[in-house]
Coordinates of C-alpha atoms in Angstrom, one line a residue:
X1155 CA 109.7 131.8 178.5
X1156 CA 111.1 130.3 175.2
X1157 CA 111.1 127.0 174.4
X1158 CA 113.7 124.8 173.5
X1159 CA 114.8 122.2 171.1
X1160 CA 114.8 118.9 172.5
X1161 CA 118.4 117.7 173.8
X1162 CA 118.6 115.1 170.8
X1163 CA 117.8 117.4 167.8
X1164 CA 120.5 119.9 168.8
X1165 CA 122.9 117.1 169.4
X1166 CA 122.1 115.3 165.8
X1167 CA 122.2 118.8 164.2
X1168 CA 125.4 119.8 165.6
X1169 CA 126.4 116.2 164.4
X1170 CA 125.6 117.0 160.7
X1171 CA 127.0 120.7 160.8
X1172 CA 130.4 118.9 161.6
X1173 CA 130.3 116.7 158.9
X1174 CA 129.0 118.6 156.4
X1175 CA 132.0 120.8 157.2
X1176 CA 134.5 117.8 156.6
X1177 CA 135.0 117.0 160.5
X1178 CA 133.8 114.0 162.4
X1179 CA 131.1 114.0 165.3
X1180 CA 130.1 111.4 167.6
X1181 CA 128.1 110.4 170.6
X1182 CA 129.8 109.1 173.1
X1183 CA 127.1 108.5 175.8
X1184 CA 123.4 109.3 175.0
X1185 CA 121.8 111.4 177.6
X1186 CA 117.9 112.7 177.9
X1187 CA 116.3 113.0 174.7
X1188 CA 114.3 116.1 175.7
X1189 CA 116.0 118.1 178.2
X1190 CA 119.5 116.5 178.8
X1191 CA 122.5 119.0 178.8
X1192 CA 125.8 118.3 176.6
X1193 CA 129.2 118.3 177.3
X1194 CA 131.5 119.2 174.0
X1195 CA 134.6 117.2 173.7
X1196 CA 136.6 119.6 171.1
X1197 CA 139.7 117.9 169.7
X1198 CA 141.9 118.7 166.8
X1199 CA 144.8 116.6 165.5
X1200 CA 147.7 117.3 167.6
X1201 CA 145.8 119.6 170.2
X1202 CA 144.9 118.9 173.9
X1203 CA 140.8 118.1 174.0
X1204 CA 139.0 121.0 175.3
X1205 CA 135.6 120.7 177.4
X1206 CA 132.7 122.8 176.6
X1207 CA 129.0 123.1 178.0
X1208 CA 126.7 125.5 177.9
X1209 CA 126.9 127.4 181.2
X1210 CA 127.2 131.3 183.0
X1211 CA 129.5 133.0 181.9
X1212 CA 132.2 135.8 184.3
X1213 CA 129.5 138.0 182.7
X1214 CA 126.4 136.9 184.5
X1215 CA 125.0 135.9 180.7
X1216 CA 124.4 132.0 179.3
X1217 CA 126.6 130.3 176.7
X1218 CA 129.9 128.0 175.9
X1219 CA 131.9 127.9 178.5
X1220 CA 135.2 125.8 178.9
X1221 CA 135.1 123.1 181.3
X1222 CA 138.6 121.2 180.7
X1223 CA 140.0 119.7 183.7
X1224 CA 143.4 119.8 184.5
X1225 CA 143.8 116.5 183.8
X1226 CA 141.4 113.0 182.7
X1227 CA 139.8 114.6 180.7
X1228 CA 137.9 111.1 179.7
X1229 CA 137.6 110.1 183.8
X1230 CA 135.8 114.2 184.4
X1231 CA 133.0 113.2 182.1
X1232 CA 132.4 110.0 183.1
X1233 CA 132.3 110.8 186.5
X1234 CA 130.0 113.7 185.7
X1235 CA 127.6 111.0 184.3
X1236 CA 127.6 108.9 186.9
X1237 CA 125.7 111.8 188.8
X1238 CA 123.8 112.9 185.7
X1239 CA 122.4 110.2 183.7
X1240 CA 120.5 112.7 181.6
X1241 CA 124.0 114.0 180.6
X1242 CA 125.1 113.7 176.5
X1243 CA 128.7 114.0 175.9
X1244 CA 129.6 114.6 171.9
X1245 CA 133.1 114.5 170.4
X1246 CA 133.9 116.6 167.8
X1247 CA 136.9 116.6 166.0
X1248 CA 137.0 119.7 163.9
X1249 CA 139.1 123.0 164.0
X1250 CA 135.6 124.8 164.4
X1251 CA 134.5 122.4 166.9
X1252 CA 134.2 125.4 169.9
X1253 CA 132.5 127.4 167.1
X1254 CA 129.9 124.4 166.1
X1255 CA 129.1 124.0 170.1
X1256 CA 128.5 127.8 170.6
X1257 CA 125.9 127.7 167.7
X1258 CA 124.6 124.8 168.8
X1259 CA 124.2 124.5 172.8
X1260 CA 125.7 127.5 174.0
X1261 CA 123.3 130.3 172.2
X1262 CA 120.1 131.4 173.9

């Protein structure tokens, strides 16, 4: 068994990554420190918000996978916390945000 970061250091680091790299990351509800999953909202200037968490892929194997509802984006995850208060959700506005949230939440 391998152990795992806790929830919040993987969310702060993915965080920094972003804006080191000139985007912008922020929290937008604050789930388990230790063990809570994280729901990626991806958006770029002038491109639908995508949805990512980490997940099974079509392959069997963990990692990013993309979650974006047809539509309400905002209403999905907000519903989804209302059934998982343990739940992060993290905005990054980047063009490497999917790239960021693979590194950071969806890798083994």
């Amino acid at each position: 068994m391998t152990e795992r970061l806790p929830t919040a250091m993987l969310v702060s680091a993915m965080l920094r990554r972003v804006n080191d790299a000139g985007g912008f990351g922020a929290v937008l509800a604050r789930g388990d420190a230790q063990g809570g999953a994280v729901l990626v909202v991806a958006t770029q200037r002038g491109a639908a918000p995508r949805l990512y968490e980490r997940g099974i892929g079509p392959d069997g194997r963990s990692g990013l996978i993309d979650s974006t509802p047809a539509d309400d984006l905002d209403g999905y995850w907000r519903r989804r916390r209302q059934r998982d208060p343990d739940l992060w959700v993290v905005e990054l506005d980047s063009a490497d945000a999917q790239r960021f949230a693979a590194e950071t939440i969806g890798a083994d």
